[in-house]
Amino acid sequence: MRSLKPFFYFILIAIGLTYFLISPLFPNQEAVQILSALVFWYGVVYLALAFPLRRALQLVMSWKSKGLLLLSSYLLVHYVAYGLLLERILGMGGVNLFGITYSPVQSVSLSNYLVLLYSPSVAIGNGGFLLDLSFFSLVMGLMIGIVVVGTLIKLLKLKSSIKRDSWIVALPLTGVLAGGTCCVSISGIVAEYGLSALAVGGLAVIGPIDAIYFGLPFLTLASLWLLFETIKDASSEYVSGNNQYLRKTQSCR
């Protein structure tokens, strides 16, 4: 039965996508969008945390309150940066402290799937400071945060196990910090200054803001996850080889 559990979440994802696609057919499109998006992203988060990000999540949870504090700190900065970026894209307004917004679509179309990346969103703030966080940015921020914190914990454990050569963790640590902060800082800069849309033959296709909003989280997550997995293999091989060297040295004595 346990092997069938992932299929259940794939079904949830399919159901969420289907209902989001046909949401214009319902009188209350807002409710259908919100519920279908929740179902879709819930399935995505479960599958991601249960499989590729499982080890990173276990490391974060193994540090208990310290791990959760590190994760919360990163998420706070990440969500503020991407909240400002989405607000720049959509130009939402009229929100009083807290609200859930959505982008209505006029007809059933495959292009509605792109709307799923923007809508619905959670709007927080009022006046000159407004954060607009789509479910996409919430989910991607959580995944990136887990990998960043998991990698930091792994590096700290590696550093403590190879005290003599602790300098070898400097390069991967720099990669983690650069990857995690790049995703946040670039989005913040773009949200502050804005960029115009690219045009092909007079037709606006996609703007740099949109490209950064969609592409940067995926690239950051993939790069950091590969780094996380590489550190795992490299650290185990180094510690194993170092232990063998010590045993040989001791036997020679």
XYZ file of C-alpha atoms in Angstrom:
253
model
C 0.000 0.000 0.000
C 2.849 2.363 0.803
C 4.202 2.073 -2.754
C 0.851 3.310 -4.042
C 0.917 6.467 -1.928
C 2.870 8.564 -4.467
C 0.268 7.767 -7.121
C -2.386 9.268 -4.868
C -0.494 12.566 -4.856
C 0.007 12.431 -8.615
C -3.772 12.078 -8.866
C -4.183 15.097 -6.585
C -1.906 17.102 -8.883
C -3.931 16.044 -11.933
C -7.215 16.938 -10.212
C -5.880 20.341 -9.188
C -4.661 21.083 -12.710
C -7.940 19.977 -14.272
C -10.158 22.068 -12.046
C -7.908 25.110 -12.410
C -8.113 24.718 -16.191
C -11.922 24.646 -16.199
C -12.393 27.184 -13.387
C -14.076 29.720 -15.770
C -16.998 27.297 -16.084
C -17.916 27.725 -12.417
C -19.974 30.657 -11.049
C -17.514 31.147 -8.189
C -14.244 31.059 -10.104
C -12.256 32.454 -7.179
C -13.149 29.568 -4.841
C -12.405 26.967 -7.532
C -9.029 28.552 -8.312
C -7.994 28.688 -4.665
C -9.103 25.117 -3.852
C -7.657 23.577 -7.030
C -4.361 25.445 -6.528
C -4.166 24.224 -2.924
C -4.715 20.626 -4.060
C -2.129 20.944 -6.849
C 0.626 22.522 -4.740
C -0.053 20.184 -1.816
C 0.676 17.235 -4.107
C 3.806 18.910 -5.463
C 5.160 19.694 -1.993
C 4.538 16.168 -0.697
C 6.276 14.475 -3.633
C 9.222 16.880 -3.492
C 9.756 16.455 0.251
C 9.156 12.700 0.168
C 11.706 12.000 -2.563
C 14.391 14.425 -3.863
C 14.392 16.699 -0.801
C 13.857 14.024 1.816
C 17.428 13.892 3.133
C 17.677 17.677 3.287
C 14.427 17.856 5.266
C 15.636 15.155 7.660
C 18.808 17.143 8.339
C 16.818 20.306 9.054
C 14.481 18.455 11.424
C 17.435 16.742 13.140
C 18.575 20.144 14.402
C 15.097 20.715 15.852
C 14.679 24.322 17.030
C 18.005 25.491 15.540
C 17.154 24.032 12.151
C 13.672 25.566 12.182
C 15.115 28.930 13.236
C 17.589 28.911 10.337
C 14.853 27.887 7.917
C 12.445 30.543 9.210
C 15.102 33.243 8.910
C 15.843 32.363 5.292
C 12.156 32.114 4.387
C 11.466 35.547 5.858
C 14.052 37.204 3.598
C 13.087 35.102 0.574
C 9.379 35.792 0.881
C 9.847 39.524 1.338
C 11.994 39.705 -1.835
C 9.651 37.605 -3.950
C 6.568 39.223 -2.466
C 7.821 42.589 -3.699
C 8.666 41.072 -7.089
C 5.197 39.606 -7.680
C 3.592 42.856 -6.584
C 5.719 44.604 -9.219
C 4.512 42.105 -11.859
C 0.801 42.170 -11.029
C 0.504 45.640 -9.559
C -2.010 44.525 -6.951
C -3.535 47.179 -4.731
C -6.375 47.870 -2.368
C -5.386 45.211 0.148
C -5.883 46.057 3.797
C -3.166 44.233 5.780
C -4.093 40.746 4.533
C -6.024 39.211 1.663
C -6.126 36.430 -0.931
C -6.183 37.628 -4.519
C -6.687 35.762 -7.778
C -6.490 36.430 -11.507
C -9.789 35.610 -13.261
C -9.594 33.937 -16.672
C -12.243 34.337 -19.329
C -12.327 30.906 -20.937
C -11.021 27.350 -20.735
C -7.526 27.356 -22.231
C -4.201 25.639 -21.745
C -2.735 29.060 -21.034
C -4.619 28.927 -17.720
C -1.803 26.715 -16.463
C 0.533 29.719 -16.637
C -1.913 31.660 -14.479
C -1.496 28.927 -11.865
C 2.062 30.181 -11.293
C 0.778 33.660 -10.420
C -2.632 33.011 -8.953
C -3.951 32.740 -6.298
C -1.667 34.814 -4.125
C -1.511 35.953 -0.531
C -1.263 39.735 -0.245
C 0.132 41.267 2.934
C 0.554 44.959 3.694
C -0.991 48.269 2.815
C -0.055 51.546 1.212
C 3.521 51.784 -0.057
C 4.639 48.360 1.216
C 2.764 45.377 -0.198
C 3.918 41.773 -0.462
C 2.139 39.512 -2.928
C 3.093 35.843 -2.534
C 1.721 33.336 -4.991
C 1.482 29.672 -4.024
C 4.312 29.085 -6.503
C 6.662 31.467 -4.686
C 5.651 30.056 -1.295
C 6.380 26.490 -2.402
C 9.645 27.297 -4.195
C 10.845 29.366 -1.246
C 10.164 26.478 1.126
C 12.036 23.997 -1.074
C 15.030 26.280 -1.593
C 15.142 27.086 2.104
C 15.154 23.417 3.084
C 18.019 22.648 0.692
C 20.019 25.710 1.789
C 19.669 24.931 5.501
C 20.202 21.195 4.947
C 23.407 21.890 3.045
C 24.665 24.277 5.734
C 24.036 21.642 8.406
C 25.829 19.021 6.328
C 28.829 21.317 5.869
C 28.985 22.056 9.593
C 28.951 18.315 10.345
C 31.636 17.734 7.733
C 33.764 20.519 9.212
C 33.568 18.982 12.682
C 34.537 15.527 11.382
C 37.640 16.744 9.512
C 39.002 19.399 11.840
C 42.499 19.284 10.339
C 41.263 20.014 6.791
C 38.186 22.074 7.594
C 39.191 24.518 4.842
C 37.734 22.157 2.223
C 34.205 23.174 3.202
C 34.895 26.803 2.230
C 34.173 26.350 -1.479
C 30.820 24.521 -1.148
C 29.830 26.904 1.655
C 30.488 29.823 -0.662
C 28.357 28.124 -3.313
C 25.452 27.680 -0.915
C 25.568 31.275 0.292
C 25.931 32.627 -3.244
C 23.084 30.504 -4.568
C 20.720 31.264 -1.718
C 21.397 35.005 -1.640
C 21.497 35.408 -5.434
C 17.952 34.130 -5.736
C 16.834 36.729 -3.198
C 19.022 39.723 -4.072
C 18.390 39.701 -7.838
C 14.641 39.495 -7.318
C 14.820 42.375 -4.863
C 16.788 44.569 -7.281
C 14.401 43.871 -10.148
C 11.383 44.503 -7.931
C 12.864 47.846 -6.913
C 13.844 49.177 -10.339
C 11.696 47.152 -12.743
C 12.451 46.103 -16.324
C 10.415 46.360 -19.491
C 8.990 43.377 -21.327
C 10.749 41.766 -24.244
C 8.947 42.155 -27.554
C 9.015 40.067 -30.727
C 7.435 41.647 -33.779
C 5.622 44.181 -31.626
C 4.078 41.443 -29.478
C 5.020 41.438 -25.798
C 6.106 37.895 -24.983
C 7.726 37.785 -21.573
C 9.508 40.347 -19.497
C 12.776 39.938 -17.608
C 10.803 40.257 -14.383
C 8.645 37.281 -15.345
C 11.684 35.286 -16.459
C 13.419 35.946 -13.149
C 10.268 35.184 -11.175
C 9.833 31.771 -12.852
C 13.331 30.772 -13.895
C 15.552 31.859 -11.038
C 13.889 29.701 -8.338
C 14.087 26.586 -10.533
C 17.740 27.177 -11.411
C 18.615 27.940 -7.799
C 16.805 24.880 -6.467
C 18.378 22.536 -9.042
C 21.888 23.906 -8.472
C 21.665 23.795 -4.684
C 20.168 20.299 -4.715
C 23.025 19.027 -6.907
C 25.487 20.667 -4.531
C 23.747 19.043 -1.569
C 24.002 15.591 -3.144
C 27.615 16.144 -4.215
C 28.668 17.155 -0.706
C 27.069 13.988 0.636
C 29.118 11.766 -1.662
C 32.331 13.745 -1.344
C 32.163 13.973 2.451
C 31.540 10.246 2.908
C 34.374 9.342 0.539
C 36.762 11.783 2.239
C 35.977 10.597 5.758
C 36.206 6.939 4.676
C 39.530 7.496 2.948
C 40.873 9.514 5.849
C 39.913 6.770 8.324
C 41.644 4.126 6.191
C 44.771 6.279 6.066
C 44.771 6.646 9.847
C 44.340 2.889 10.341
C 47.247 2.159 7.989
C 49.424 4.711 9.791
C 48.633 3.205 13.161
C 49.320 -0.372 11.927
C 52.718 0.713 10.581
C 53.629 2.014 14.022
